[in-house]
CSV table of C-alpha atoms and ligand atoms in Angstrom, one decimal:
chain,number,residue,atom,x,y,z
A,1,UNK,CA,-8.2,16.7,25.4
A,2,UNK,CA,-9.1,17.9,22.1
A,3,UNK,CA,-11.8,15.1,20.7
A,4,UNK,CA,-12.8,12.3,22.6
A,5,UNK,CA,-15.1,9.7,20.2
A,6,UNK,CA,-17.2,7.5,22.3
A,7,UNK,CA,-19.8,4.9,22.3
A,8,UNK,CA,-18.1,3.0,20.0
A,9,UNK,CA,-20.2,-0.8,19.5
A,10,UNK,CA,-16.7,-2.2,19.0
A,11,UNK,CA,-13.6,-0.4,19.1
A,12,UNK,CA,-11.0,-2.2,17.2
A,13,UNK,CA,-7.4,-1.4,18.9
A,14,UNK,CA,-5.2,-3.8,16.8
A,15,UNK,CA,-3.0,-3.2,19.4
A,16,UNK,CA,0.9,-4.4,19.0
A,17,UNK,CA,4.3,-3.6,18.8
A,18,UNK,CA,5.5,-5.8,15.6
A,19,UNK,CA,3.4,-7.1,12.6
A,20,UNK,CA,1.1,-9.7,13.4
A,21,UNK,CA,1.3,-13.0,11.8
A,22,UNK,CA,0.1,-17.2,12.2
A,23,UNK,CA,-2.5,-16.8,15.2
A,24,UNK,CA,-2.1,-13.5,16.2
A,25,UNK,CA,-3.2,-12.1,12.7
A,26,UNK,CA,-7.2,-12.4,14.1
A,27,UNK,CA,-6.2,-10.6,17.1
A,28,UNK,CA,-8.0,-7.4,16.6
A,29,UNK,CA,-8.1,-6.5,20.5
A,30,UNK,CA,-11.9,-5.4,20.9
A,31,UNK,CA,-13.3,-3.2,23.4
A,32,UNK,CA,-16.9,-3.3,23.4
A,33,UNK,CA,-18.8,0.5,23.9
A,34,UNK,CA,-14.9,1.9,23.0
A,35,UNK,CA,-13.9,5.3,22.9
A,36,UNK,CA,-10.6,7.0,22.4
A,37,UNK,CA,-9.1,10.6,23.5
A,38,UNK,CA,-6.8,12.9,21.0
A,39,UNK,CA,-4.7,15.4,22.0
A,40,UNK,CA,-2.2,17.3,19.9
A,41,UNK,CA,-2.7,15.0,16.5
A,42,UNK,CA,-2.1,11.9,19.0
A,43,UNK,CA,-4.0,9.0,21.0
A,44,UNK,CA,-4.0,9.8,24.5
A,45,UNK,CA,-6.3,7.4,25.8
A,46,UNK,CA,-8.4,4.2,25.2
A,47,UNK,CA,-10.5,2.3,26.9
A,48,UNK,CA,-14.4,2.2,28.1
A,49,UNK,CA,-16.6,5.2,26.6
A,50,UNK,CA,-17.5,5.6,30.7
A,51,UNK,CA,-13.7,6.0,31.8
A,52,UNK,CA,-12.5,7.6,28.6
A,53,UNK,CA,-15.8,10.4,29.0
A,54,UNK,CA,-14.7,11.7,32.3
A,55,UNK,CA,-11.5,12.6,31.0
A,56,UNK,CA,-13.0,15.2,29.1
A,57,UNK,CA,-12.7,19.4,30.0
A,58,UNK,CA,-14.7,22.0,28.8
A,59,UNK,CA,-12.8,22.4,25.9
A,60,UNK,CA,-13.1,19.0,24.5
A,61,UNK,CA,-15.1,18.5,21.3
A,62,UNK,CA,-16.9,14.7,22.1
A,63,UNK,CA,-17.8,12.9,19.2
A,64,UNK,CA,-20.3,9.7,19.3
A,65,UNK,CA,-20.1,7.0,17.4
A,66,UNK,CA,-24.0,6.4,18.1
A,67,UNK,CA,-23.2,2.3,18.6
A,68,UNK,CA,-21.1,2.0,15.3
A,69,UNK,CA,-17.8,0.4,14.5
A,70,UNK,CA,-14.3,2.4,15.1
A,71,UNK,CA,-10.6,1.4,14.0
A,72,UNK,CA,-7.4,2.5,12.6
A,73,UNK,CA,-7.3,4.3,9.7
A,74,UNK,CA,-6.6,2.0,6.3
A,75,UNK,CA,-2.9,1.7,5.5
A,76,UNK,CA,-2.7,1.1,1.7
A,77,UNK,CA,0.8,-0.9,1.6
A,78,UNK,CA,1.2,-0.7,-2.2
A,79,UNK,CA,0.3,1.6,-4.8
A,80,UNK,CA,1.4,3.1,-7.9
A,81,UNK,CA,-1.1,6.3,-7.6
A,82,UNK,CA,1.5,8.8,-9.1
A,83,UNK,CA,1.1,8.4,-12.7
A,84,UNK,CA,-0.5,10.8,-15.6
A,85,UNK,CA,-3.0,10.0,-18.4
A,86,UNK,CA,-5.1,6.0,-18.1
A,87,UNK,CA,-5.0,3.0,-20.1
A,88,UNK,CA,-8.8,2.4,-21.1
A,89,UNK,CA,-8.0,1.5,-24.0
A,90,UNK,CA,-6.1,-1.3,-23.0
A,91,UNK,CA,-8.5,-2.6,-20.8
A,92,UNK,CA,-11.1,-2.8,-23.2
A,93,UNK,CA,-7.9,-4.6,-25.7
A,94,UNK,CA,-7.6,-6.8,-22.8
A,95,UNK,CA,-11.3,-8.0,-22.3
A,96,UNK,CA,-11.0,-8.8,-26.5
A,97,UNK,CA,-8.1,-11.3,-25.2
A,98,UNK,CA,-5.0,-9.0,-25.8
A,99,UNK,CA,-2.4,-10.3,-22.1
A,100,UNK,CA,-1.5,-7.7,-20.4
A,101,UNK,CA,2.2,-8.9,-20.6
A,102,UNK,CA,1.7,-9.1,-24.1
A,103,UNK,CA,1.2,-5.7,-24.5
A,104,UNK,CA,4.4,-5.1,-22.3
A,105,UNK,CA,6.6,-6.9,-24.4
A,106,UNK,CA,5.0,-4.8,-27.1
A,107,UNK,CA,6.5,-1.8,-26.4
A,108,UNK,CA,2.9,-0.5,-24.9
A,109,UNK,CA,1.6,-1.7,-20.8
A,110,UNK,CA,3.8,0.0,-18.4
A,111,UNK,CA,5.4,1.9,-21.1
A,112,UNK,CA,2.1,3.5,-22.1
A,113,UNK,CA,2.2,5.3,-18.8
A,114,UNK,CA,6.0,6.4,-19.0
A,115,UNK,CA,5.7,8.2,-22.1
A,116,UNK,CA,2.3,9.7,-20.7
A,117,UNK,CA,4.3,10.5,-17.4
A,118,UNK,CA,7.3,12.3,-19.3
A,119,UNK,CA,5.3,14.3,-21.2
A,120,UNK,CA,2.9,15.9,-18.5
A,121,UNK,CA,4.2,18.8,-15.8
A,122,UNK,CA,4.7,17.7,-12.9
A,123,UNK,CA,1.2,19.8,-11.8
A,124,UNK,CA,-0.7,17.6,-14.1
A,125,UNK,CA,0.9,14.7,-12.0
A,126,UNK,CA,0.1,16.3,-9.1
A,127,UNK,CA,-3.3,17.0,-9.5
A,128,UNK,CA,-4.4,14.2,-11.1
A,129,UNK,CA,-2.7,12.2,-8.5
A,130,UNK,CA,-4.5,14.6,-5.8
A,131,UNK,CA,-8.0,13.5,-7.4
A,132,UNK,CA,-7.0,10.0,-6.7
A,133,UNK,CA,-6.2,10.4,-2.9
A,134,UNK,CA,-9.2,12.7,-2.5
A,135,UNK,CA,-11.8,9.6,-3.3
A,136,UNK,CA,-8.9,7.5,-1.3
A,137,UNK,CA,-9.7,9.1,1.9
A,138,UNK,CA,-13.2,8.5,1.3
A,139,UNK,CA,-12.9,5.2,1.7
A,140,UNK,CA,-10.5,5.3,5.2
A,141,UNK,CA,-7.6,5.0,3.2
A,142,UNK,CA,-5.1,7.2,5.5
A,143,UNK,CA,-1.3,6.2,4.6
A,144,UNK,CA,-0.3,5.3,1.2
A,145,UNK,CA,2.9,3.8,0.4
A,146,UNK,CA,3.8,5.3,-3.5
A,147,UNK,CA,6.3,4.2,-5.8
A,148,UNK,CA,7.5,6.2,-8.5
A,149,UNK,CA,8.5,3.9,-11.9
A,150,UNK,CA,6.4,5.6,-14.6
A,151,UNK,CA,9.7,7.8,-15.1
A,152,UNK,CA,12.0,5.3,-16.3
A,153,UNK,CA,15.2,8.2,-16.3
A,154,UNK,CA,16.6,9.8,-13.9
A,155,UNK,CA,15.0,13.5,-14.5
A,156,UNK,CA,11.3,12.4,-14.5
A,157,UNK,CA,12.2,9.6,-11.5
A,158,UNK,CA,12.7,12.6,-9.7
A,159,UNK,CA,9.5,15.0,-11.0
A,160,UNK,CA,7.4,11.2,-9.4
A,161,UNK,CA,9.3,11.8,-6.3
A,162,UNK,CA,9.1,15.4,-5.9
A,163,UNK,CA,5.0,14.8,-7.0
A,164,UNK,CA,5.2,12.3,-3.8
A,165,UNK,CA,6.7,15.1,-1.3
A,166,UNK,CA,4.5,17.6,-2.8
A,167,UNK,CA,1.5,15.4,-1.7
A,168,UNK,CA,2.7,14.4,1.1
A,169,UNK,CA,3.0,18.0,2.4
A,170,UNK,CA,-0.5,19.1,1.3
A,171,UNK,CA,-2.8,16.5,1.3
A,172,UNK,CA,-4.4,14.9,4.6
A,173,UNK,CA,-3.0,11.4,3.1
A,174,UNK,CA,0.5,10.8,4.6
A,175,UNK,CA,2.5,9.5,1.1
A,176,UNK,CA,5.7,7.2,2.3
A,177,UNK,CA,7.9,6.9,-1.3
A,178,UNK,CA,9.4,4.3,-2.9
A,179,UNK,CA,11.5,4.3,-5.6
A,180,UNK,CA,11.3,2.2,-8.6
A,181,UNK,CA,13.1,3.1,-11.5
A,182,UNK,CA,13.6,-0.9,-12.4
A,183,UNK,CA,9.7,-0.8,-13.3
A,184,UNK,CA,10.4,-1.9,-16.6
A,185,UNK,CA,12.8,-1.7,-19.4
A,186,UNK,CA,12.7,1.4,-21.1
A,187,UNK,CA,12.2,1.2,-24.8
A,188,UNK,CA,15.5,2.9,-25.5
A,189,UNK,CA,17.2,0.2,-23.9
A,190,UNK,CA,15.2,-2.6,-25.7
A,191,UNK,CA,17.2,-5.3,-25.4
A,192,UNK,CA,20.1,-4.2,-22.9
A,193,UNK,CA,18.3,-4.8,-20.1
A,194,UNK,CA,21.4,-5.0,-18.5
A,195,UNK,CA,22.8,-1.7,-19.7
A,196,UNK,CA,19.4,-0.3,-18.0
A,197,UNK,CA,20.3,-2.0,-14.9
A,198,UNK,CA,23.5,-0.4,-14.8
A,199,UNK,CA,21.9,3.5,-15.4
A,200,UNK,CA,19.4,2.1,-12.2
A,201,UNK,CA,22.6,1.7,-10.3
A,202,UNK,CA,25.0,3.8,-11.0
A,203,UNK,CA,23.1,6.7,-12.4
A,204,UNK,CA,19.6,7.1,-10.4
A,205,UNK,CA,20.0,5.2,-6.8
A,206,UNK,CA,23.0,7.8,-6.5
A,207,UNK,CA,20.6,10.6,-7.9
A,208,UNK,CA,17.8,9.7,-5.9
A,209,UNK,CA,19.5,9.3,-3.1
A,210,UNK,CA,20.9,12.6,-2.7
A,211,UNK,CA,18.0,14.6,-3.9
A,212,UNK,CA,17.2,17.4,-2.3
A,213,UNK,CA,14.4,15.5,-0.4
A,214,UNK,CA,14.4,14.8,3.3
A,215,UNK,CA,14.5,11.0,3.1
A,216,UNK,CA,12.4,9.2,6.3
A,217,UNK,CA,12.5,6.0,4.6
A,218,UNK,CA,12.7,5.5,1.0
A,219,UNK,CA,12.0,2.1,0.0
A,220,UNK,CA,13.7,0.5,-3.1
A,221,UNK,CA,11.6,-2.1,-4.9
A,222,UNK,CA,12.1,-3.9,-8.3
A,223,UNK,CA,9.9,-5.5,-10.8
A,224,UNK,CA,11.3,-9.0,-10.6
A,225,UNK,CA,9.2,-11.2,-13.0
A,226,UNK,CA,8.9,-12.5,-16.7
A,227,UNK,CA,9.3,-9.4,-19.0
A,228,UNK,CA,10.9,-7.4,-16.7
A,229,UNK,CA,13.8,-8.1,-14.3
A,230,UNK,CA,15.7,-11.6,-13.8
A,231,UNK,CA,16.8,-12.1,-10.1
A,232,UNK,CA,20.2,-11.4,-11.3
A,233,UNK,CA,19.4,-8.0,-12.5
A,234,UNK,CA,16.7,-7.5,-9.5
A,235,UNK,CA,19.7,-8.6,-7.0
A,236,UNK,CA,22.0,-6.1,-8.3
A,237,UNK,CA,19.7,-2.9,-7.5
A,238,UNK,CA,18.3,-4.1,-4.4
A,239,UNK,CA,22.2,-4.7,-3.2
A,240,UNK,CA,23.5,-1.5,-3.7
A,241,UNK,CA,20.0,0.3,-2.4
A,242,UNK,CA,20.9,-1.6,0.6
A,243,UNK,CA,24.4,-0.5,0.6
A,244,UNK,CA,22.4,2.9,0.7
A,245,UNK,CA,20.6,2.3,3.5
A,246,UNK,CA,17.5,2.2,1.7
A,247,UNK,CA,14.4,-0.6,2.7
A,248,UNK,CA,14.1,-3.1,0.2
A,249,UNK,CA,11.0,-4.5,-1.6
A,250,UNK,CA,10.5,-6.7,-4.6
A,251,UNK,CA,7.4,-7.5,-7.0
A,252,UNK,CA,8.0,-11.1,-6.9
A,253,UNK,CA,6.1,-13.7,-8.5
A,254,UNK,CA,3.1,-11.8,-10.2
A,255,UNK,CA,3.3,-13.8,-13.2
A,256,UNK,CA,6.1,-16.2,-13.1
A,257,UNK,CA,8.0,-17.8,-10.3
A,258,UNK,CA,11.9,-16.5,-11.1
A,259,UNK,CA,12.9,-17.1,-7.7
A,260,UNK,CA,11.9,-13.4,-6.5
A,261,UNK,CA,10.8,-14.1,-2.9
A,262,UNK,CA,14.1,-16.2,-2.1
A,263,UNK,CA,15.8,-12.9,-3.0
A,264,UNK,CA,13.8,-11.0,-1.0
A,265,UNK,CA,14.4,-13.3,2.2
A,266,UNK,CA,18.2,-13.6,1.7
A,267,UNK,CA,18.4,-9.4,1.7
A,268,UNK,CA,16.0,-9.0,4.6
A,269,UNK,CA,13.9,-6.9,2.4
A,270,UNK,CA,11.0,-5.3,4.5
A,271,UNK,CA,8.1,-6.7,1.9
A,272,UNK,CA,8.0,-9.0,-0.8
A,273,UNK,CA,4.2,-8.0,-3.0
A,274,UNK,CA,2.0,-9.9,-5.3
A,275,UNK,CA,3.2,-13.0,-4.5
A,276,UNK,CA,1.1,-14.9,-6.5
A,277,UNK,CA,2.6,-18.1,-7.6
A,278,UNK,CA,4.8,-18.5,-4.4
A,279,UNK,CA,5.4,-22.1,-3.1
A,280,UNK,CA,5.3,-23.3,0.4
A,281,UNK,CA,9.0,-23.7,0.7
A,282,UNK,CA,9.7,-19.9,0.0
A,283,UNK,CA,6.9,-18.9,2.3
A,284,UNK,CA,8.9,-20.3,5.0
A,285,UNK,CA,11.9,-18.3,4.0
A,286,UNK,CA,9.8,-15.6,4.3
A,287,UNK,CA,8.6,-16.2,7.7
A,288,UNK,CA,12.6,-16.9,8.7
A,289,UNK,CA,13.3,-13.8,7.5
A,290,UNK,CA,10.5,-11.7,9.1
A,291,UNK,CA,9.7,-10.4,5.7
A,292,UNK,CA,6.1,-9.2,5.4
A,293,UNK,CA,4.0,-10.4,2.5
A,294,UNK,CA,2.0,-7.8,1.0
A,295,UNK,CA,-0.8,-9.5,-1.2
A,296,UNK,CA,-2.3,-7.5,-3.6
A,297,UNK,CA,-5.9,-9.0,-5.0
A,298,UNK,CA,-7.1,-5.9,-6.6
A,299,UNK,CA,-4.4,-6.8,-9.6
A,300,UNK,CA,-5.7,-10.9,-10.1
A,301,UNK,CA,-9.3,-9.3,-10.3
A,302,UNK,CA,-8.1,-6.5,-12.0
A,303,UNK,CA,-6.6,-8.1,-15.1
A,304,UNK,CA,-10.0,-11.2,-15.1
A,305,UNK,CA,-7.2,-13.6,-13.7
A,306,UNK,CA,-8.2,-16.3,-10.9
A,307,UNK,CA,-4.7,-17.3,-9.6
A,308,UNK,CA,-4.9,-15.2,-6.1
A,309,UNK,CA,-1.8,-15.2,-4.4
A,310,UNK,CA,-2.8,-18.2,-1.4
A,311,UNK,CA,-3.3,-15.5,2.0
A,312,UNK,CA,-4.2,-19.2,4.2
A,313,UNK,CA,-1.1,-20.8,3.1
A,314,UNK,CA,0.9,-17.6,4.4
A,315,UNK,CA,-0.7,-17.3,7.6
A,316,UNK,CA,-0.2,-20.8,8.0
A,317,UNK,CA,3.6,-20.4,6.9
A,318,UNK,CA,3.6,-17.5,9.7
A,319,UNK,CA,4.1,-15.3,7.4
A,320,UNK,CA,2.5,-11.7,8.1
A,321,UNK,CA,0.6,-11.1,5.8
A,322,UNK,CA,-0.7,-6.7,4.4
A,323,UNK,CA,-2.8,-5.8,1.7
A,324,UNK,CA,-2.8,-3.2,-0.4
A,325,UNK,CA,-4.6,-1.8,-3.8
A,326,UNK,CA,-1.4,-1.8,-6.0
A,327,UNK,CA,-3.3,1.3,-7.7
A,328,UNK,CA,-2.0,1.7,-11.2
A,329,UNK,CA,-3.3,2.4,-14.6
A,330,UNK,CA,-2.5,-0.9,-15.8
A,331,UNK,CA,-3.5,-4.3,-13.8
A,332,UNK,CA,-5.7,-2.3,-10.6
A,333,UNK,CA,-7.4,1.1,-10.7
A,334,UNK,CA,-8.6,0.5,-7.5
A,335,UNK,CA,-8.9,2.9,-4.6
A,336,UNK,CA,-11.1,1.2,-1.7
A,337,UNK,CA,-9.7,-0.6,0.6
A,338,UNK,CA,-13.0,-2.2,1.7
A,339,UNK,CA,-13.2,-3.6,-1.7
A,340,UNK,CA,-9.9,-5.0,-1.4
A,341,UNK,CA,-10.7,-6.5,2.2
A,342,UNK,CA,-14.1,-7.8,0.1
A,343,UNK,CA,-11.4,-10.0,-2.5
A,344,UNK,CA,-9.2,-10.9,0.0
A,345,UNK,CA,-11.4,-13.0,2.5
A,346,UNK,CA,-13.3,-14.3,-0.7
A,347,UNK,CA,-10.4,-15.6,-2.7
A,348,UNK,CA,-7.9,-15.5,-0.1
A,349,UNK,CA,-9.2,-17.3,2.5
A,350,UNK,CA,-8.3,-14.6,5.1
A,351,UNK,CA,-10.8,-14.3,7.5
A,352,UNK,CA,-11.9,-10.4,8.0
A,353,UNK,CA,-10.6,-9.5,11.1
A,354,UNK,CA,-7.3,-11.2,9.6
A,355,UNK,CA,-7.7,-8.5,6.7
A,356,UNK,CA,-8.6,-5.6,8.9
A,357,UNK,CA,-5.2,-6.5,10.7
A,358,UNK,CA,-3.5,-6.9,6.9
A,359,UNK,CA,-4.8,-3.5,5.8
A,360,UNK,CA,-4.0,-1.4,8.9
A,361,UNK,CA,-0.8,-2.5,11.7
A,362,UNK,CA,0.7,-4.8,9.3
A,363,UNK,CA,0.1,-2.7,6.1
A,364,UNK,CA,1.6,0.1,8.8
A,365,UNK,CA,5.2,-2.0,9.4
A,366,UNK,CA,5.4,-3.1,5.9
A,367,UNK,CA,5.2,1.3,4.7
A,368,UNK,CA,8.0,1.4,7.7
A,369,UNK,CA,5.1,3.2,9.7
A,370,UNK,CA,4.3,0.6,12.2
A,371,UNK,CA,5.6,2.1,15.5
A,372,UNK,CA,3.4,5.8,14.2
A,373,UNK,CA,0.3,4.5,12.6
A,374,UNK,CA,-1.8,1.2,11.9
A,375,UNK,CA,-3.5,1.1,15.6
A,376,UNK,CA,-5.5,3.1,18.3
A,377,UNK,CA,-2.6,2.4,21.1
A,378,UNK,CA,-1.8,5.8,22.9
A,379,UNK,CA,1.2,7.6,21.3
A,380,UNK,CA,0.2,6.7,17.9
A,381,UNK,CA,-1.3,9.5,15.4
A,382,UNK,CA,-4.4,9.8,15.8
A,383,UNK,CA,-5.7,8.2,12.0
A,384,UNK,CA,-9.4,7.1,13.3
A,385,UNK,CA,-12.3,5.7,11.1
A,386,UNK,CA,-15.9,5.3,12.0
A,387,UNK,CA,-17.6,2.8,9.9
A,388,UNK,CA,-21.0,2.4,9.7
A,389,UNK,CA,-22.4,-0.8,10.1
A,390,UNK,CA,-23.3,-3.1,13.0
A,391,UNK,CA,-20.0,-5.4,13.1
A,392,UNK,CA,-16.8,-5.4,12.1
A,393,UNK,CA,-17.5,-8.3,9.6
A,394,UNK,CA,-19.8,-6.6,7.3
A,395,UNK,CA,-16.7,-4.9,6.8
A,396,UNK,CA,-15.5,-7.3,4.0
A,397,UNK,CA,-19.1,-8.9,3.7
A,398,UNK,CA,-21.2,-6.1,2.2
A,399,UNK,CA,-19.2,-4.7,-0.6
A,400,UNK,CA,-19.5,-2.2,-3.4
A,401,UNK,CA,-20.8,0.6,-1.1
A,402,UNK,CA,-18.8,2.6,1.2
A,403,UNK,CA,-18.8,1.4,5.1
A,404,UNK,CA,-16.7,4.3,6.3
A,405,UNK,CA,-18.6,7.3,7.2
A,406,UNK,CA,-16.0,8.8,9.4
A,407,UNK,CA,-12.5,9.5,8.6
A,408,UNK,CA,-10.2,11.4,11.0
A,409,UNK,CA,-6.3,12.4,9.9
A,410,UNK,CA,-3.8,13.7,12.3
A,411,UNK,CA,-7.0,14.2,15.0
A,412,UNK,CA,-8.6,16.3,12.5
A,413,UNK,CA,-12.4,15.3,11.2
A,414,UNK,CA,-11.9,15.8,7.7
A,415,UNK,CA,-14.9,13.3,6.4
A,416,UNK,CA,-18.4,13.2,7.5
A,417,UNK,CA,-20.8,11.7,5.1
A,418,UNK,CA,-24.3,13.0,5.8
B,1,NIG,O1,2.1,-4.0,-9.6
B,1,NIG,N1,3.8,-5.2,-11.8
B,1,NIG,C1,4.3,-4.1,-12.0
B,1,NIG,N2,3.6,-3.0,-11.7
B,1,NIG,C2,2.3,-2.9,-11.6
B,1,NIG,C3,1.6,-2.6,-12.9
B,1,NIG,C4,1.9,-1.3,-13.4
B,1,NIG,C5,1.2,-1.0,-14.6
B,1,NIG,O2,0.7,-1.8,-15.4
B,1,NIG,O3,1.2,0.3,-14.9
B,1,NIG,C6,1.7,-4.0,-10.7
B,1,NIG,O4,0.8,-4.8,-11.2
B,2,FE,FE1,2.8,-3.0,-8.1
């Protein structure tokens, strides 16, 4: 046994084998003075501190929790956290009354970030983008599924998704990649939308495809919504990224309802995110497909919007329902997942432990990650926080202050606060 950390007030196991969804969302599988063994970057054993103790030999480092609250690390389901330069001065357009898809359609938004992401080395990118998962981790944030789409052609496509590996292989952060090159139209192709949809297809999917990357899963998604991509359009990527064998995702209803989250159901796509204006009738497609919605509340607070995407109505739809930050310079610079766990009871209506679950296994299965991380179940990798504070509730109930004092990656401690 390497570490054994004990004495755990509640040890939340979130123990499963599949996402969680309708009833079983809550279920966050509790042991009361928990501890857990590591061995080798993985969970050997969990149980009672008293049982789990005496596994210990004389070379086992023994950790205690000292009575506060242990889970999985955070799984952050959605983010755009590869991305050079910031769009301040947008936000402070946007708080004069500019809409953000106004300044889309505008030639600036999205677009802003592409030509900033073109023009910097892909060091810049990397580093800027290691800064980012730096105060991540902080915060518990362990896995991060990151999407590339501030490229927009196929050469800097590729510098997002070599930045991704890069990170991947040096940070503690595990990075799982998605791409998404159908982000939004490129100003060159003003206008032929469809043309653009065409270099996605036949030009980068092949390109990406056979980079010189090894590929565990890389997820295609789309940006299916008013000023972007029509389901058409949206349908033709995701078909032939299936026809690759990639995992499918979609940005679906953000803004306007084009039909995004049917899509997503009849391809069996793994998520479908945002999901903001989605109506009953498609949640149940959802749920009949077993696709996985990720809801993302850091982007309504993020652009001073109040239409949060309805987390009850999903759960009730037995839908399973992740969360993530959707980081990006745009519509959510946000990088703690307890703040997003904060917005999503509040004006979601999940209860916490049903956005602990959302934020760790089933923010795990919707990266493609479930049966490695999300959970403290022996043969899992041993992502581990320690938060401290009394319950698991004050978890989402005190906010704007970091609850997790504790972080261990891969078995390693590699935060402590003092
Ligand atoms: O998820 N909706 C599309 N993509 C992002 C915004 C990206 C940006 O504004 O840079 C989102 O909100
Ligand atoms: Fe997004």
């Amino acid at each position: 046994m390497d570490l054994i950390v004990h004495s755990a007030a509640q040890l939340l196991t979130i123990a499963g084998d599949a996402p969680k969804r309708g009833e079983t969302q809550s279920e966050l599988g509790i042991i009361a003075n928990g501890a857990l063994a590591i061995r080798d970057e993985k969970i050997v054993a969990v149980g009672a501190s008293e049982e789990i103790r005496a596994l210990a030999t004389n070379e086992t480092t023994q950790f205690d929790a000292q009575g506060k609250i242990v889970l999985p690390g955070f799984v952050d389901a959605h983010t755009h956290v590869a991305f050079a330069g910031d769009r301040a001065n947008e936000f402070e357009m946007r708080l004069r009354g500019a809409s953000y898809l106004d300044l889309l359609k505008a030639g600036g938004g999205i677009m802003n970030t592409v030509r900033a992401t073109r023009a910097a080395s892909l060091e810049q990118i990397i580093s800027e983008t290691r800064a980012r998962l730096d105060r991540m981790l902080l915060y518990g944030t362990t896995t991060v599924e990151a999407k590339t789409g501030y490229g927009l052609d196929t050469a800097t496509e590729l510098k997002l998704l070599q930045a991704i590996y890069t990170l991947d292989a040096t940070h503690p952060i595990d990075l799982i990649p998605t791409f998404i090159g159908a982000h939004a139209i490129p100003e060159e192709y003003r206008g032929r939308a469809d043309e653009f949809v065409d270099v996605v297809v036949e030009e980068m999917l092949p390109a990406i495809r056979n980079s010189k990357f090894e590929i565990r899963n890389l997820f295609c998604d789309v940006f299916c919504d008013d000023g972007a991509f029509d389901v058409q359009q949206s349908r033709r990527i995701l078909e032939r990224a299936r026809e690759l064998n990639m995992p499918l995702k979609i940005h679906a209803d953000e803004f306007a309802n084009l039909g995004g989250a049917a899509l997503a159901a009849e391809l069996g796509a793994v998520s479908a995110d945002h999901l903001m204006v989605t109506r009953r009738d498609e949640m149940k497609l959802l749920a009949d497909a077993n696709v996985i919605a990720v809801l993302l509340p850091g982007t309504t607070f993020g652009l001073g919007k109040t239409d949060f995407a309805n987390g009850r109505a999903f759960i009730e739809e037995n839908v399973p329902v992740a969360l993530g930050s959707d980081l990006n310079p745009g519509t959510s610079w946000c990088e703690s997942l307890p703040m997003i766990l904060a917005m999503a009871t509040r004006y979601e209506k999940l209860t916490t432990a049903e956005a602990i679950v959302a934020a760790t296994l089933n923010a795990a299965y919707a990266s493609g990650v479930g049966e490695r991380v999300g959970s403290l179940q022996v043969g899992k990798i041993a992502d581990v926080l320690i938060a401290d504070v009394p319950d698991y509730r004050y978890i989402a109930y005190r906010y704007g202050t970091n609850p997790i004092q504790t972080v261990i990656k891969r078995g390693e401690i590699v935060r402590t606060a003092d």
